[in-house]
JSON list of C-alpha atoms in Angstrom, two decimals:
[
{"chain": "A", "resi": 1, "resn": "UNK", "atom": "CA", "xyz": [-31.86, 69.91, 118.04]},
{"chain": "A", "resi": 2, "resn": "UNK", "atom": "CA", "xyz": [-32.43, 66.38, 119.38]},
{"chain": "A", "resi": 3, "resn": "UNK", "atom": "CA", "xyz": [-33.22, 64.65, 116.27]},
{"chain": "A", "resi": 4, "resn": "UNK", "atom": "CA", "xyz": [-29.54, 66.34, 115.13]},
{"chain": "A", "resi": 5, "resn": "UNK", "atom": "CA", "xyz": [-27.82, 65.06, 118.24]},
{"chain": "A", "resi": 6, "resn": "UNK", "atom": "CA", "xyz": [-29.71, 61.30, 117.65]},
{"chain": "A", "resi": 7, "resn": "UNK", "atom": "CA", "xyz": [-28.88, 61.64, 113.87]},
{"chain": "A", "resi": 8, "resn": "UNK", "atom": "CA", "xyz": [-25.07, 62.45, 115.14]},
{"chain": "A", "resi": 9, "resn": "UNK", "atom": "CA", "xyz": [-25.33, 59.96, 117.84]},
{"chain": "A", "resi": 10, "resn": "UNK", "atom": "CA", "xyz": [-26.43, 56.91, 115.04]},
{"chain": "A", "resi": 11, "resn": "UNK", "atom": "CA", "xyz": [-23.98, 57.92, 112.09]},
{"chain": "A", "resi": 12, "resn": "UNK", "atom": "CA", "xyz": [-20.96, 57.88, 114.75]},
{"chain": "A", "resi": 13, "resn": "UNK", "atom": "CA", "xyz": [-21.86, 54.66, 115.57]},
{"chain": "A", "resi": 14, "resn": "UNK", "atom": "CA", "xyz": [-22.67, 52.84, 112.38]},
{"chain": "A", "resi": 15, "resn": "UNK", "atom": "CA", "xyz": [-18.93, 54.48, 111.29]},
{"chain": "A", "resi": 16, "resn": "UNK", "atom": "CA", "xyz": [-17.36, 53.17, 114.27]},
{"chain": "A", "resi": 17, "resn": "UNK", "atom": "CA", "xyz": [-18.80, 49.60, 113.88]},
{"chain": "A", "resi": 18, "resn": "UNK", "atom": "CA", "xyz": [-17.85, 50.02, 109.62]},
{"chain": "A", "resi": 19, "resn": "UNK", "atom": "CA", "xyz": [-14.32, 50.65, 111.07]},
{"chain": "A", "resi": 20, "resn": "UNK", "atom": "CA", "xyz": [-14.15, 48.19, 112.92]},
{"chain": "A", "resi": 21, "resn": "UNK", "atom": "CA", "xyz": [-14.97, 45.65, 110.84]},
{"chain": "A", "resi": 22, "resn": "UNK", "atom": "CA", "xyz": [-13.19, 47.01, 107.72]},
{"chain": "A", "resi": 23, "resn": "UNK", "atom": "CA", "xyz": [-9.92, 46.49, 110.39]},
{"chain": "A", "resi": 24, "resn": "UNK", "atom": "CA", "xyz": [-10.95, 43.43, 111.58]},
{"chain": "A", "resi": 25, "resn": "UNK", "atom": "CA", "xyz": [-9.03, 41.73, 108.85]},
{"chain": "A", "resi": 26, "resn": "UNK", "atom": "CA", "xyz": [-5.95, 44.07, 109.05]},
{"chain": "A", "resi": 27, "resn": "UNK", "atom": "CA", "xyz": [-5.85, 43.52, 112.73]},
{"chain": "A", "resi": 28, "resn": "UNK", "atom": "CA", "xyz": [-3.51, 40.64, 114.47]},
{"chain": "A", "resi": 29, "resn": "UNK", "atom": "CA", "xyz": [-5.08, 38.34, 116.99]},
{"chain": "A", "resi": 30, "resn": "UNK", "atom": "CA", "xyz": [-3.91, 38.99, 120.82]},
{"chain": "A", "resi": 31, "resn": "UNK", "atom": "CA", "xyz": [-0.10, 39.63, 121.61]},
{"chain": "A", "resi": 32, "resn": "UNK", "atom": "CA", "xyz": [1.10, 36.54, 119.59]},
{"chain": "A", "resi": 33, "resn": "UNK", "atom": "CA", "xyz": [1.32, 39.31, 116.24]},
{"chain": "A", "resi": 34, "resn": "UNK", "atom": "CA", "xyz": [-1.42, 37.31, 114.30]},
{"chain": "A", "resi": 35, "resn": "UNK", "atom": "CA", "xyz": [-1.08, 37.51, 110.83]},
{"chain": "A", "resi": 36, "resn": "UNK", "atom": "CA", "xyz": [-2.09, 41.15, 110.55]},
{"chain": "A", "resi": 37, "resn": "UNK", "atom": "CA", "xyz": [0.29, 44.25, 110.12]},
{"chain": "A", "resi": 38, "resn": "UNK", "atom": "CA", "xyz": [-1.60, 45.70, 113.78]},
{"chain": "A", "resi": 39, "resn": "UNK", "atom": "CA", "xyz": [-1.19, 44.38, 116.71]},
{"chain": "A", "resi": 40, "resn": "UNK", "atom": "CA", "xyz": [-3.82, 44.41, 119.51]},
{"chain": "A", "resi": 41, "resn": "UNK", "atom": "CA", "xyz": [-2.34, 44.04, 122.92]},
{"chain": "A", "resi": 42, "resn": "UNK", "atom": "CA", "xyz": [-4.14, 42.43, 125.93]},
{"chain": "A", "resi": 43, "resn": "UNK", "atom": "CA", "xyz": [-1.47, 41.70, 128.51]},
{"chain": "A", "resi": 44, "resn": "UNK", "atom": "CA", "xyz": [1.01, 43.99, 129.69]},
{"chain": "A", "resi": 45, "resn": "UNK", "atom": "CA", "xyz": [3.66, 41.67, 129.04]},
{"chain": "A", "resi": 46, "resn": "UNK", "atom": "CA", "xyz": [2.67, 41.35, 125.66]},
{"chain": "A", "resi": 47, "resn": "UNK", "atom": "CA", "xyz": [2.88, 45.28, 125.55]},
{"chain": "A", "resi": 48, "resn": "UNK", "atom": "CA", "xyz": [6.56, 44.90, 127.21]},
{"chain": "A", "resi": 49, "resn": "UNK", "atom": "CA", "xyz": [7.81, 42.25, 124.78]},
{"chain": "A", "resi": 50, "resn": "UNK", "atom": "CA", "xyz": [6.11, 44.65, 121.59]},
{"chain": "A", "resi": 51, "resn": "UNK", "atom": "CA", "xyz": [8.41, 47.69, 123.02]},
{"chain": "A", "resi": 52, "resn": "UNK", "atom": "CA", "xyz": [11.84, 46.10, 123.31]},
{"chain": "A", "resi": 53, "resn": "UNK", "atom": "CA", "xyz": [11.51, 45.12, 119.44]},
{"chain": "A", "resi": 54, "resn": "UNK", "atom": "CA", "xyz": [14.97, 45.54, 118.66]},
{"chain": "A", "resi": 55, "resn": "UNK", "atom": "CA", "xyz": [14.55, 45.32, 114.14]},
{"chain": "A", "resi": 56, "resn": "UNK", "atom": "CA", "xyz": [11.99, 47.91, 114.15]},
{"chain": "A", "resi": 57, "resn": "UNK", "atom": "CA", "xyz": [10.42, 50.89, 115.40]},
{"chain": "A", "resi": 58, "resn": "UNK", "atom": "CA", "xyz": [7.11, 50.54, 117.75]},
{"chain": "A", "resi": 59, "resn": "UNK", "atom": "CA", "xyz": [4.43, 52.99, 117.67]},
{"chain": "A", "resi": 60, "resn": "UNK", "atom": "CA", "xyz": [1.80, 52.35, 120.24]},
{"chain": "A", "resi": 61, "resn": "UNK", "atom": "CA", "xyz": [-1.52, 53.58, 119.94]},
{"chain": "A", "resi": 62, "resn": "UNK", "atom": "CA", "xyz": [-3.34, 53.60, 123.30]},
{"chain": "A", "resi": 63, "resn": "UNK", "atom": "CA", "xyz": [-7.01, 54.49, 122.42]},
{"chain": "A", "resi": 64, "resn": "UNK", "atom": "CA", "xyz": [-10.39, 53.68, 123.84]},
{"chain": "A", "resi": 65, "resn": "UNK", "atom": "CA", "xyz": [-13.67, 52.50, 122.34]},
{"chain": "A", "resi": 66, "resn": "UNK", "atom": "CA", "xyz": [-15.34, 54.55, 124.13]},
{"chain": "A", "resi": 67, "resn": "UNK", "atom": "CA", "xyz": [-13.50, 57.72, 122.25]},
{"chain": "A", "resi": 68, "resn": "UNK", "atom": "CA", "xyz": [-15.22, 58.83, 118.78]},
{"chain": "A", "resi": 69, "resn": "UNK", "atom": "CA", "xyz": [-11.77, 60.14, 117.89]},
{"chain": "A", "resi": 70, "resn": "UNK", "atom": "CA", "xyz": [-9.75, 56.80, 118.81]},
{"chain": "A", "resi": 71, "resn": "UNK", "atom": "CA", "xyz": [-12.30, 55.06, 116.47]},
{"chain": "A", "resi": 72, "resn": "UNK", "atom": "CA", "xyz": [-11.99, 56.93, 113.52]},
{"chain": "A", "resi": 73, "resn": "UNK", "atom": "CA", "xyz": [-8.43, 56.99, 113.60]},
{"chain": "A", "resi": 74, "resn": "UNK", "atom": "CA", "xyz": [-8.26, 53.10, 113.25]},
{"chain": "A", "resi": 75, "resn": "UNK", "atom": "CA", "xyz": [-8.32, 52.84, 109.99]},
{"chain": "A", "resi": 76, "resn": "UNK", "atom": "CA", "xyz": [-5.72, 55.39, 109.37]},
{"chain": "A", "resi": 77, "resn": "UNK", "atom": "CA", "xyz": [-3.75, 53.35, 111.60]},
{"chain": "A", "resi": 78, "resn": "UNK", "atom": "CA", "xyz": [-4.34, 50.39, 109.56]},
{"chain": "A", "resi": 79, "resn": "UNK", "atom": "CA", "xyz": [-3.54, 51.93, 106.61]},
{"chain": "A", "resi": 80, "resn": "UNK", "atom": "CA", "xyz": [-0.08, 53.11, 106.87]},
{"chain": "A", "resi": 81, "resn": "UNK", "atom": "CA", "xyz": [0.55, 49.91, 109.28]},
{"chain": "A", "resi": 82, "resn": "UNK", "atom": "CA", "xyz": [0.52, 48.19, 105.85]},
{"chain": "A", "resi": 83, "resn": "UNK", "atom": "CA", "xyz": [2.47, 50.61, 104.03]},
{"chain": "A", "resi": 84, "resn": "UNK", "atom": "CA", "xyz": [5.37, 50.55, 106.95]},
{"chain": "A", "resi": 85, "resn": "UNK", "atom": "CA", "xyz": [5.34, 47.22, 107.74]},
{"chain": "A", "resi": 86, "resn": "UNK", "atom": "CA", "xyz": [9.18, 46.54, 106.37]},
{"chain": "A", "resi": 87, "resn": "UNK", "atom": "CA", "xyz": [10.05, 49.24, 109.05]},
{"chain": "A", "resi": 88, "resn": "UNK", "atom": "CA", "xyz": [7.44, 49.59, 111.23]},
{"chain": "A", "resi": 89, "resn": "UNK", "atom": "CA", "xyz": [5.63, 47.37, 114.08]},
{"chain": "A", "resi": 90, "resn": "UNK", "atom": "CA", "xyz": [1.71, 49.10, 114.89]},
{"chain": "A", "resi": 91, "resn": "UNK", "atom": "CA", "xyz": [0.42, 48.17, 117.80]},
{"chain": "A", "resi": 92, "resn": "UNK", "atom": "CA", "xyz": [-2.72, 49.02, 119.64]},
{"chain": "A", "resi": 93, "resn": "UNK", "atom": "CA", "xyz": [-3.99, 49.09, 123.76]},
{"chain": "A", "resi": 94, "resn": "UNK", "atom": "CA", "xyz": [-7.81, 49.62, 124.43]},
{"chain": "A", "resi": 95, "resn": "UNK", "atom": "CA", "xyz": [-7.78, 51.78, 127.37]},
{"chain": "A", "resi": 96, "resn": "UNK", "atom": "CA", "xyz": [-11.37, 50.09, 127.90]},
{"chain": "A", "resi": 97, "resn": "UNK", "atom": "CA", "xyz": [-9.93, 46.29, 128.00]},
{"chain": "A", "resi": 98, "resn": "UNK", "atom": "CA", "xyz": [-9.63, 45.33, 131.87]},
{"chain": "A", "resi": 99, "resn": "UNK", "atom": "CA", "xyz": [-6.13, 43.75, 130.97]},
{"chain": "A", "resi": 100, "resn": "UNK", "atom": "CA", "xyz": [-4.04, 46.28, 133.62]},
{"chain": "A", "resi": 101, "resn": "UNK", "atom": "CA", "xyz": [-5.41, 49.49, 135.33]},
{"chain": "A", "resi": 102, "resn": "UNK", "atom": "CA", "xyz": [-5.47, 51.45, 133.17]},
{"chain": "A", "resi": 103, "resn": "UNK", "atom": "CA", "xyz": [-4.61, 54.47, 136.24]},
{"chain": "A", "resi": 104, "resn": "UNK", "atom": "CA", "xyz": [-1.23, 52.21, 136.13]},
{"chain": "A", "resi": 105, "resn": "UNK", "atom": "CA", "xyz": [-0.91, 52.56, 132.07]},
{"chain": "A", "resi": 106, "resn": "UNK", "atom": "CA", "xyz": [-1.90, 56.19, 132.22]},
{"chain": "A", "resi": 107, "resn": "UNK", "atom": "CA", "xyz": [1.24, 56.82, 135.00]},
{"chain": "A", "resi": 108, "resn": "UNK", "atom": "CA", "xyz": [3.57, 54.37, 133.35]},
{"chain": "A", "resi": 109, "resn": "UNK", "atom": "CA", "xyz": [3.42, 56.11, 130.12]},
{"chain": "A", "resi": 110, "resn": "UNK", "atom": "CA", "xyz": [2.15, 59.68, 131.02]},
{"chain": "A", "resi": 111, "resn": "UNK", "atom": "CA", "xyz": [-1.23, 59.19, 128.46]},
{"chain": "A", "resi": 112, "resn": "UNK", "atom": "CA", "xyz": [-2.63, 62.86, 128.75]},
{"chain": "A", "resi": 113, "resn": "UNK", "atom": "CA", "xyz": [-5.77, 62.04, 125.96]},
{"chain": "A", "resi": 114, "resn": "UNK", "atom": "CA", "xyz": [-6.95, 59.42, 123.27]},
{"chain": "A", "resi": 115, "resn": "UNK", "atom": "CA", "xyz": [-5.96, 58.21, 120.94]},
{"chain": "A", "resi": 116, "resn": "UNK", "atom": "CA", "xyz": [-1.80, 58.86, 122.26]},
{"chain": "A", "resi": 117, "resn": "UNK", "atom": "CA", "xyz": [0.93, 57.52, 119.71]},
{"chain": "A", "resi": 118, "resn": "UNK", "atom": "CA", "xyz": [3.95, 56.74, 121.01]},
{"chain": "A", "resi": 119, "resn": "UNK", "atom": "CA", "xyz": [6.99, 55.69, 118.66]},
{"chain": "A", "resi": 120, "resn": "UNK", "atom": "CA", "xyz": [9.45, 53.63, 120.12]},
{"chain": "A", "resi": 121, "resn": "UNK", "atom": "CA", "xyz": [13.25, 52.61, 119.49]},
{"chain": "A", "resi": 122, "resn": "UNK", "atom": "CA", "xyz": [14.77, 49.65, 121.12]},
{"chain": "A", "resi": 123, "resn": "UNK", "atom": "CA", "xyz": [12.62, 50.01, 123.64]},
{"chain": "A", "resi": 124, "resn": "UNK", "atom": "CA", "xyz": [12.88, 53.91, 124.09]},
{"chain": "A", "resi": 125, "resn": "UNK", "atom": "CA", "xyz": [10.14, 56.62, 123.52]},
{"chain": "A", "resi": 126, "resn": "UNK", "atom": "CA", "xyz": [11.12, 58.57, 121.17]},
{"chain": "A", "resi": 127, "resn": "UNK", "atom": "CA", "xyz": [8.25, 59.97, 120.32]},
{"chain": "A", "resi": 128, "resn": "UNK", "atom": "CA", "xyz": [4.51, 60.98, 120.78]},
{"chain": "A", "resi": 129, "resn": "UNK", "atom": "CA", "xyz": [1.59, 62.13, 119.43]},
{"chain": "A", "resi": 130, "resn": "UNK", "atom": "CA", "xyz": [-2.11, 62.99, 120.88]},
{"chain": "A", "resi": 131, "resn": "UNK", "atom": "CA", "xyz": [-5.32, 63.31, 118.99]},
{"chain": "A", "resi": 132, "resn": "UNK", "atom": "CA", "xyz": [-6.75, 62.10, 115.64]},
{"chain": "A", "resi": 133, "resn": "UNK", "atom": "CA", "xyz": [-4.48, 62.47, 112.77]},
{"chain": "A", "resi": 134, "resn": "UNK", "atom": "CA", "xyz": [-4.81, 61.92, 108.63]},
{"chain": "A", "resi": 135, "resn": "UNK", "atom": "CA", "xyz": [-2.89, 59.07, 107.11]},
{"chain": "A", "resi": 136, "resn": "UNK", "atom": "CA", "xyz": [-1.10, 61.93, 105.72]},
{"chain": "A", "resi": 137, "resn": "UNK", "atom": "CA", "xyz": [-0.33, 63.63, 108.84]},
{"chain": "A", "resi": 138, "resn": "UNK", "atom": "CA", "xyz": [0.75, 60.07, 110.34]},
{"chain": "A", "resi": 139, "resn": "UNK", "atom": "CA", "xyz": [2.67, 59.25, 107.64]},
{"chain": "A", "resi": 140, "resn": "UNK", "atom": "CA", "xyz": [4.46, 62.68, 107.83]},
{"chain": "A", "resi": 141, "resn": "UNK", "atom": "CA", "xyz": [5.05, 62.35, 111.74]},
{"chain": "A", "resi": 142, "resn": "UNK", "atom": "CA", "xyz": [6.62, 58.83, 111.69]},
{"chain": "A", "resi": 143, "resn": "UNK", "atom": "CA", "xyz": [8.87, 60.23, 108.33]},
{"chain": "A", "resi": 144, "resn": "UNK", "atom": "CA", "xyz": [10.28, 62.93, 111.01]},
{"chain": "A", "resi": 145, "resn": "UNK", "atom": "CA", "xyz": [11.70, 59.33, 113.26]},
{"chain": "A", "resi": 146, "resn": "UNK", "atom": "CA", "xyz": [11.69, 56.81, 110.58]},
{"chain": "A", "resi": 147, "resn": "UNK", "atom": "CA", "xyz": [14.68, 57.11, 108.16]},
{"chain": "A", "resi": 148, "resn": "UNK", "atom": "CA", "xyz": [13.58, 55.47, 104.27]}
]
């Protein structure tokens, strides 16, 4: 049973770092967008100025790295990030980054697990979503907000 759990244990991580560099070069670089289609925030103004996007929706993606389902959703993020882009703006808060509390991110935007999705509008939720989902499933999710 404990070779299972270290086998587990080693295969969870060798995905997680695979994701994480197969969305290194899909990712944008701090809260200045980069030149990716997914935005990592690290300040909470940054977050702020992401919401208020008035062109395009906002889905957030609060995760942590510490969170095996948070990792493996990253590049599903990615993904349809890419395929959205004309309509779409992805960003993404580590829970684990020391940038704010994150007891003041959890009140300030009610996060109840990891990863949470929250869809925006001109600065309004309208939207959320917790857990790991498909590209499928977040494709179809954003489709119910998102009009073609």
């Amino acid at each position: 049973m404990k070779q299972n759990r270290l086998t587990y244990v080693v295969l969870a991580t060798l995905f997680a770092a695979a994701v994480a560099v197969s969305c290194s070069s899909l990712s944008g670089n701090g809260d200045n967008g980069g030149n990716g289609r997914v935005k990592n925030i690290t300040t909470l103004m940054g977050l702020d100025n992401t919401i208020n996007n008035k062109k395009k929706h906002v889905m957030v993606e609060f995760w942590s790295s510490s969170n095996d389902a948070s990792r493996m959703v990253a590049t599903n993020v990615a993904v349809v990030a890419g395929e959205m882009a004309d309509k779409l703006v992805v960003a993404r808060v580590n829970m684990a980054e020391p940038f704010v509390s994150e007891r003041q991110l959890t009140q300030r935007y009610r996060l109840e697990g990891m990863p949470c999705f929250v869809l925006f509008e001109n600065g309004l939720e309208v939207a959320r979503n917790v857990g790991y989902l498909t590209k499928d499933e977040l494709r179809t999710w954003l489709g119910n907000y998102i009009k073609k």
